[in-house]
Amino acid sequence: MIRGALFDMDGVLFDTETLGMELMPKAARAYGQTMDTALYHRLLGVNEHLSRQIIAEAYGPDFPFDDFHDQFLAYFLDIAKEGRLPRKPGLVECMQGLKARGIKIALATSTQRPVVECYLQNTPELRDVFDATVCGIEVPNGKPAPDIYQEAARRIGLTPAECVGIEDSRNGLRSLRAAGVVSVMIPDLIPFSDELSPYVDHCLTGLDELCALADRLNWWSRKV
């Protein structure tokens, strides 16, 4: 039975990864560097520690990562505080549908908690949705390790196998697979591909399809 839904945030709940394609290269330019799409995609779904390593490989060990990272976050926080973060289509209906079915909801994001709290506080429809949140580096190992999804399931009192996890990035999908969560991809910037298929149990086109998937999985579990 599916009793829990574990959500990534960026690219799944908010259309922030498209926005990030504008804002992260802008932050890089402020510190004398350029950022192509391939480098940006490598940074999707990873925590700050791994981001630091990737940026050091790209720009060298002397690049001022902390200043760059703070500038990037400042761009996003300004938008969030104005309530202008773009929501993914079907967000409200999806959350209401899960709640109506008694499915617990957790957030499992590599984004730091102060940023997550700013996003949620300025998004009224999400303020009281989550039964638990796991953010940033609150687990020993970030995505693609399984830690964050295992911890999210634990915090809502379930096993990973009782949960669906919703992701859009390769690192996030690998994390779901390693955790033993039913893996759902809703593609954002990165399309579904044969290379991703080992990590994906179900591929949906949007959040509006998630409740129906949970219904089908639970119907099937009662039949076997």
Coordinates of N, CA, C and O in Angstrom, one line a residue, residues 48-174:
E48 N 24.6 21.3 -1.1 CA 25.6 22.3 -1.2 C 27.0 21.7 -1.2 O 27.9 22.2 -1.9
H49 N 27.3 20.7 -0.5 CA 28.6 20.0 -0.5 C 29.0 19.6 -1.8 O 30.1 19.8 -2.3
L50 N 28.1 18.9 -2.5 CA 28.5 18.4 -3.8 C 28.5 19.5 -4.9 O 29.4 19.5 -5.8
S51 N 27.6 20.5 -4.7 CA 27.7 21.6 -5.6 C 29.1 22.3 -5.5 O 29.7 22.7 -6.5
R52 N 29.6 22.4 -4.3 CA 30.9 23.0 -4.1 C 32.0 22.3 -4.9 O 32.9 22.9 -5.5
Q53 N 31.9 20.9 -4.8 CA 32.9 20.1 -5.5 C 32.8 20.3 -7.0 O 33.8 20.4 -7.7
I54 N 31.6 20.3 -7.5 CA 31.4 20.5 -9.0 C 31.9 21.8 -9.5 O 32.5 21.9 -10.5
I55 N 31.5 22.9 -8.7 CA 32.0 24.2 -9.1 C 33.5 24.3 -9.0 O 34.1 25.0 -9.9
A56 N 34.1 23.7 -8.0 CA 35.6 23.8 -7.9 C 36.2 23.1 -9.1 O 37.3 23.5 -9.6
E57 N 35.6 22.0 -9.6 CA 36.1 21.3 -10.8 C 36.0 22.2 -12.0 O 36.9 22.2 -12.9
A58 N 34.9 22.9 -12.1 CA 34.7 23.7 -13.3 C 35.5 25.0 -13.3 O 36.0 25.5 -14.3
Y59 N 35.6 25.7 -12.1 CA 36.1 27.0 -12.1 C 37.5 27.1 -11.3 O 38.1 28.2 -11.3
G60 N 37.9 26.0 -10.7 CA 39.1 26.0 -10.0 C 38.9 26.2 -8.5 O 37.9 26.7 -8.1
P61 N 39.9 25.8 -7.7 CA 39.7 25.8 -6.2 C 39.6 27.2 -5.6 O 39.2 27.3 -4.5
D62 N 40.1 28.2 -6.3 CA 40.1 29.6 -5.8 C 38.8 30.3 -6.1 O 38.7 31.5 -5.6
F63 N 37.9 29.7 -6.8 CA 36.6 30.4 -7.1 C 35.9 30.7 -5.8 O 35.7 29.8 -5.0
P64 N 35.3 31.9 -5.6 CA 34.6 32.2 -4.3 C 33.2 31.6 -4.3 O 32.2 32.3 -4.4
F65 N 33.2 30.3 -4.0 CA 31.9 29.6 -4.0 C 30.9 30.2 -3.1 O 29.7 30.3 -3.5
D66 N 31.3 30.5 -1.9 CA 30.3 31.0 -0.9 C 29.6 32.3 -1.4 O 28.4 32.5 -1.2
D67 N 30.4 33.2 -1.9 CA 29.9 34.5 -2.4 C 28.9 34.2 -3.6 O 27.9 34.8 -3.7
F68 N 29.4 33.4 -4.5 CA 28.6 33.0 -5.7 C 27.3 32.4 -5.2 O 26.2 32.7 -5.7
H69 N 27.3 31.4 -4.3 CA 26.1 30.7 -3.8 C 25.2 31.7 -3.1 O 24.0 31.6 -3.3
D70 N 25.7 32.6 -2.3 CA 24.9 33.5 -1.6 C 24.2 34.5 -2.6 O 23.0 34.8 -2.4
Q71 N 24.9 34.9 -3.6 CA 24.3 35.7 -4.6 C 23.2 35.0 -5.4 O 22.1 35.6 -5.6
F72 N 23.4 33.8 -5.7 CA 22.4 33.0 -6.4 C 21.1 32.9 -5.5 O 20.0 33.1 -6.0
L73 N 21.3 32.5 -4.3 CA 20.2 32.4 -3.4 C 19.5 33.7 -3.2 O 18.2 33.8 -3.1
A74 N 20.2 34.8 -3.1 CA 19.6 36.1 -2.9 C 18.6 36.5 -4.1 O 17.5 37.0 -3.8
Y75 N 19.0 36.1 -5.3 CA 18.1 36.3 -6.4 C 16.8 35.6 -6.2 O 15.7 36.1 -6.4
F76 N 16.9 34.3 -5.8 CA 15.7 33.5 -5.6 C 14.9 34.0 -4.4 O 13.6 34.0 -4.4
L77 N 15.5 34.4 -3.3 CA 14.8 34.8 -2.1 C 14.0 36.1 -2.4 O 12.9 36.3 -1.9
D78 N 14.6 37.0 -3.2 CA 13.8 38.2 -3.5 C 12.5 37.9 -4.3 O 11.5 38.5 -4.0
I79 N 12.6 36.9 -5.2 CA 11.4 36.5 -5.9 C 10.4 35.8 -5.0 O 9.2 36.1 -5.0
A80 N 10.9 34.9 -4.1 CA 10.1 34.2 -3.2 C 9.3 35.1 -2.2 O 8.1 35.0 -1.9
K81 N 10.1 36.1 -1.7 CA 9.4 37.0 -0.7 C 8.3 37.9 -1.3 O 7.5 38.4 -0.6
E82 N 8.4 38.0 -2.6 CA 7.3 38.7 -3.4 C 6.2 37.8 -3.7 O 5.2 38.2 -4.4
G83 N 6.3 36.5 -3.4 CA 5.3 35.5 -3.7 C 5.2 35.2 -5.2 O 4.2 34.7 -5.7
R84 N 6.4 35.4 -5.9 CA 6.4 35.2 -7.3 C 7.1 33.9 -7.8 O 7.3 33.7 -9.0
L85 N 7.3 33.0 -6.9 CA 7.9 31.7 -7.3 C 6.9 31.0 -8.2 O 5.7 30.8 -7.8
P86 N 7.3 30.6 -9.4 CA 6.3 29.9 -10.2 C 6.0 28.5 -9.8 O 6.9 27.7 -9.5
R87 N 4.7 28.2 -9.5 CA 4.2 26.9 -9.1 C 4.1 26.0 -10.3 O 3.7 26.4 -11.4
K88 N 4.3 24.7 -10.1 CA 4.0 23.7 -11.1 C 2.5 23.5 -11.3 O 1.8 23.5 -10.3
P89 N 2.1 23.3 -12.5 CA 0.6 23.1 -12.7 C 0.1 21.9 -11.9 O 0.8 20.9 -11.8
G90 N -1.1 22.0 -11.4 CA -1.7 20.9 -10.6 C -1.2 20.8 -9.2 O -1.6 19.8 -8.5
L91 N -0.4 21.7 -8.7 CA 0.2 21.6 -7.4 C -0.9 21.5 -6.3 O -0.9 20.6 -5.5
V92 N -1.8 22.4 -6.3 CA -2.8 22.5 -5.2 C -3.7 21.3 -5.3 O -4.0 20.6 -4.2
E93 N -4.2 20.9 -6.4 CA -5.1 19.8 -6.6 C -4.4 18.5 -6.2 O -5.1 17.6 -5.6
C94 N -3.2 18.3 -6.5 CA -2.4 17.1 -6.1 C -2.3 17.0 -4.6 O -2.6 15.9 -4.0
M95 N -2.0 18.1 -3.9 CA -1.8 18.0 -2.5 C -3.2 17.8 -1.8 O -3.3 17.0 -0.8
Q96 N -4.2 18.4 -2.3 CA -5.5 18.2 -1.7 C -6.0 16.8 -1.9 O -6.6 16.2 -1.0
G97 N -5.7 16.2 -3.1 CA -6.1 14.8 -3.4 C -5.4 13.8 -2.5 O -6.0 12.9 -2.0
L98 N -4.1 14.1 -2.3 CA -3.3 13.2 -1.4 C -3.9 13.2 0.0 O -4.0 12.2 0.7
K99 N -4.1 14.4 0.5 CA -4.7 14.6 1.9 C -6.0 13.9 2.0 O -6.3 13.2 3.0
A100 N -6.9 14.0 1.0 CA -8.2 13.4 1.0 C -8.1 11.9 1.1 O -9.0 11.2 1.6
R101 N -7.0 11.3 0.6 CA -6.8 9.9 0.6 C -6.1 9.4 1.8 O -5.8 8.2 2.0
G102 N -5.7 10.3 2.7 CA -5.0 10.0 3.9 C -3.6 9.6 3.7 O -3.0 9.0 4.6
I103 N -3.0 10.1 2.6 CA -1.6 9.8 2.3 C -0.7 10.9 3.0 O -1.0 12.1 2.8
K104 N 0.2 10.5 3.8 CA 1.1 11.5 4.4 C 2.1 12.1 3.4 O 2.5 11.4 2.4
I105 N 2.5 13.3 3.6 CA 3.3 14.1 2.6 C 4.5 14.6 3.3 O 4.5 15.2 4.3
A106 N 5.7 14.3 2.7 CA 7.0 14.8 3.2 C 7.7 15.5 2.1 O 7.6 15.2 0.9
L107 N 8.6 16.5 2.5 CA 9.4 17.2 1.5 C 10.8 16.6 1.8 O 11.3 16.6 2.9
A108 N 11.6 16.3 0.7 CA 12.9 15.8 0.8 C 13.8 16.6 -0.3 O 13.8 16.1 -1.4
T109 N 14.3 17.7 0.1 CA 15.0 18.6 -0.8 C 16.5 18.8 -0.4 O 16.8 19.0 0.8
S110 N 17.3 19.0 -1.4 CA 18.7 19.3 -1.1 C 18.9 20.8 -0.8 O 20.0 21.2 -0.4
T111 N 17.9 21.6 -1.0 CA 17.9 23.0 -0.7 C 18.0 23.2 0.9 O 17.4 22.5 1.6
Q112 N 18.8 24.3 1.3 CA 18.9 24.5 2.7 C 17.6 24.9 3.3 O 16.8 25.6 2.7
R113 N 17.5 24.6 4.6 CA 16.2 24.8 5.3 C 15.8 26.3 5.4 O 14.6 26.6 5.2
P114 N 16.7 27.3 5.6 CA 16.2 28.7 5.6 C 15.6 29.1 4.3 O 14.6 29.8 4.3
V115 N 16.1 28.6 3.2 CA 15.6 28.9 1.9 C 14.2 28.2 1.7 O 13.2 28.8 1.3
V116 N 14.1 26.9 2.1 CA 12.9 26.2 2.0 C 11.8 26.9 2.9 O 10.6 27.0 2.4
E117 N 12.1 27.3 4.1 CA 11.1 27.9 4.9 C 10.7 29.3 4.3 O 9.5 29.6 4.4
C118 N 11.6 30.0 3.7 CA 11.2 31.2 3.0 C 10.2 30.9 1.9 O 9.2 31.6 1.7
Y119 N 10.5 29.9 1.1 CA 9.6 29.5 0.0 C 8.2 29.2 0.5 O 7.2 29.6 0.0
L120 N 8.2 28.3 1.5 CA 6.9 27.8 2.0 C 6.1 28.9 2.7 O 4.9 29.0 2.6
Q121 N 6.8 29.8 3.5 CA 6.1 30.9 4.2 C 5.4 31.8 3.2 O 4.4 32.5 3.5
N122 N 6.0 31.9 2.0 CA 5.5 32.9 1.0 C 4.7 32.2 -0.1 O 4.4 32.8 -1.1
T123 N 4.3 30.9 0.2 CA 3.4 30.1 -0.7 C 2.3 29.6 0.2 O 2.4 28.5 0.7
P124 N 1.2 30.4 0.3 CA 0.2 30.0 1.3 C -0.4 28.6 1.1 O -0.7 27.9 2.0
E125 N -0.5 28.2 -0.2 CA -1.1 26.8 -0.4 C -0.2 25.7 0.0 O -0.7 24.5 0.1
L126 N 1.0 26.0 0.4 CA 1.9 24.9 0.9 C 2.3 25.0 2.4 O 3.0 24.1 2.9
R127 N 1.8 26.0 3.1 CA 2.3 26.3 4.4 C 2.0 25.1 5.4 O 2.8 24.8 6.2
D128 N 0.9 24.5 5.3 CA 0.5 23.4 6.2 C 0.3 22.1 5.6 O -0.3 21.2 6.1
V129 N 1.0 21.9 4.5 CA 0.8 20.7 3.7 C 1.7 19.5 4.2 O 1.2 18.4 4.4
F130 N 2.9 19.8 4.6 CA 3.9 18.7 4.8 C 3.8 18.2 6.3 O 3.8 18.9 7.2
D131 N 3.8 16.9 6.3 CA 3.8 16.2 7.7 C 5.3 16.2 8.2 O 5.5 16.0 9.4
A132 N 6.3 16.3 7.3 CA 7.7 16.3 7.7 C 8.5 16.9 6.5 O 8.0 16.9 5.4
T133 N 9.6 17.5 6.9 CA 10.5 18.0 5.9 C 11.9 17.6 6.2 O 12.3 17.6 7.4
V134 N 12.7 17.3 5.2 CA 14.2 17.0 5.4 C 14.9 17.9 4.3 O 14.5 17.8 3.1
C135 N 15.8 18.7 4.8 CA 16.4 19.7 3.9 C 17.9 19.7 3.9 O 18.5 19.3 4.9
G136 N 18.5 20.2 2.8 CA 19.9 20.4 2.7 C 20.8 19.3 3.2 O 20.7 18.2 2.7
I137 N 21.6 19.6 4.2 CA 22.6 18.7 4.7 C 22.2 18.1 6.0 O 23.0 17.8 6.9
E138 N 20.9 17.8 6.2 CA 20.4 17.3 7.5 C 20.6 15.8 7.5 O 20.2 15.2 8.5
V139 N 21.1 15.2 6.5 CA 21.4 13.7 6.5 C 22.9 13.6 6.1 O 23.5 14.5 5.6
P140 N 23.5 12.5 6.5 CA 25.0 12.3 6.3 C 25.4 12.5 4.8 O 26.4 13.1 4.5
N141 N 24.6 11.9 3.9 CA 24.9 11.9 2.5 C 23.8 12.4 1.7 O 22.6 12.0 1.8
G142 N 24.1 13.4 0.8 CA 23.0 13.9 -0.1 C 22.8 13.1 -1.3 O 23.4 12.0 -1.5
K143 N 21.7 13.4 -2.0 CA 21.4 12.7 -3.3 C 22.7 12.7 -4.2 O 23.4 13.7 -4.2
P144 N 23.0 11.6 -4.8 CA 22.1 10.4 -5.1 C 22.1 9.3 -4.1 O 21.6 8.3 -4.3
A145 N 22.8 9.6 -2.9 CA 22.7 8.6 -1.8 C 21.2 8.5 -1.3 O 20.4 9.4 -1.5
P146 N 20.9 7.4 -0.7 CA 19.5 7.2 -0.3 C 19.0 7.9 1.0 O 17.8 7.9 1.3
D147 N 20.0 8.5 1.7 CA 19.7 9.0 3.1 C 18.5 9.9 3.2 O 17.7 9.7 4.1
I148 N 18.4 10.8 2.3 CA 17.3 11.8 2.5 C 15.9 11.2 2.4 O 15.0 11.6 3.1
Y149 N 15.8 10.3 1.4 CA 14.4 9.7 1.3 C 14.2 8.6 2.4 O 13.0 8.5 2.8
Q150 N 15.2 8.0 2.8 CA 15.0 7.0 4.0 C 14.6 7.8 5.2 O 13.7 7.4 5.9
E151 N 15.2 9.0 5.4 CA 14.9 9.8 6.6 C 13.5 10.4 6.4 O 12.7 10.5 7.4
A152 N 13.1 10.8 5.2 CA 11.8 11.4 5.0 C 10.7 10.4 5.4 O 9.7 10.7 6.0
A153 N 10.9 9.2 4.9 CA 9.9 8.1 5.2 C 9.9 7.9 6.7 O 8.8 7.7 7.3
R154 N 11.0 7.8 7.3 CA 11.1 7.6 8.8 C 10.3 8.7 9.5 O 9.6 8.4 10.5
R155 N 10.5 9.9 9.1 CA 9.8 11.0 9.8 C 8.3 11.0 9.7 O 7.6 11.7 10.5
I156 N 7.8 10.3 8.7 CA 6.3 10.2 8.6 C 5.8 8.8 9.1 O 4.7 8.4 8.9
G157 N 6.8 8.1 9.7 CA 6.4 6.8 10.3 C 6.1 5.7 9.4 O 5.4 4.7 9.7
L158 N 6.8 5.7 8.2 CA 6.6 4.7 7.2 C 7.9 4.1 6.7 O 9.0 4.6 7.0
T159 N 7.8 2.9 6.1 CA 9.0 2.4 5.4 C 9.1 3.0 4.0 O 8.1 3.4 3.4
P160 N 10.3 3.0 3.4 CA 10.4 3.5 2.1 C 9.5 2.8 1.1 O 8.9 3.5 0.2
A161 N 9.3 1.5 1.2 CA 8.4 0.8 0.3 C 7.0 1.2 0.4 O 6.2 0.9 -0.6
E162 N 6.6 1.8 1.4 CA 5.2 2.3 1.5 C 5.0 3.7 0.9 O 3.9 4.3 1.0
C163 N 6.0 4.2 0.3 CA 6.0 5.6 -0.2 C 6.3 5.7 -1.7 O 7.0 4.9 -2.3
V164 N 5.7 6.7 -2.4 CA 6.1 7.1 -3.7 C 7.0 8.3 -3.5 O 6.8 9.1 -2.6
G165 N 8.0 8.4 -4.3 CA 8.9 9.6 -4.3 C 8.8 10.3 -5.7 O 8.8 9.6 -6.7
I166 N 8.7 11.6 -5.7 CA 8.5 12.3 -6.9 C 9.8 13.2 -7.2 O 10.1 14.0 -6.4
E167 N 10.4 12.9 -8.3 CA 11.6 13.6 -8.7 C 11.7 14.0 -10.2 O 10.9 13.5 -11.0
D168 N 12.6 14.9 -10.5 CA 12.8 15.3 -11.9 C 14.2 15.2 -12.3 O 14.5 15.3 -13.5
S169 N 15.2 15.0 -11.4 CA 16.6 15.0 -11.8 C 17.2 13.6 -11.7 O 16.7 12.7 -10.9
R170 N 18.3 13.3 -12.4 CA 19.0 12.1 -12.3 C 19.4 11.7 -10.9 O 19.2 10.6 -10.4
N171 N 20.0 12.7 -10.2 CA 20.5 12.4 -8.9 C 19.4 12.1 -7.9 O 19.5 11.2 -7.1
G172 N 18.3 12.8 -8.1 CA 17.1 12.5 -7.2 C 16.5 11.1 -7.5 O 16.2 10.4 -6.6
L173 N 16.4 10.8 -8.8 CA 15.9 9.4 -9.1 C 16.8 8.3 -8.6 O 16.3 7.3 -8.1
R174 N 18.1 8.5 -8.7 CA 19.0 7.5 -8.2 C 18.9 7.4 -6.7 O 19.0 6.3 -6.1

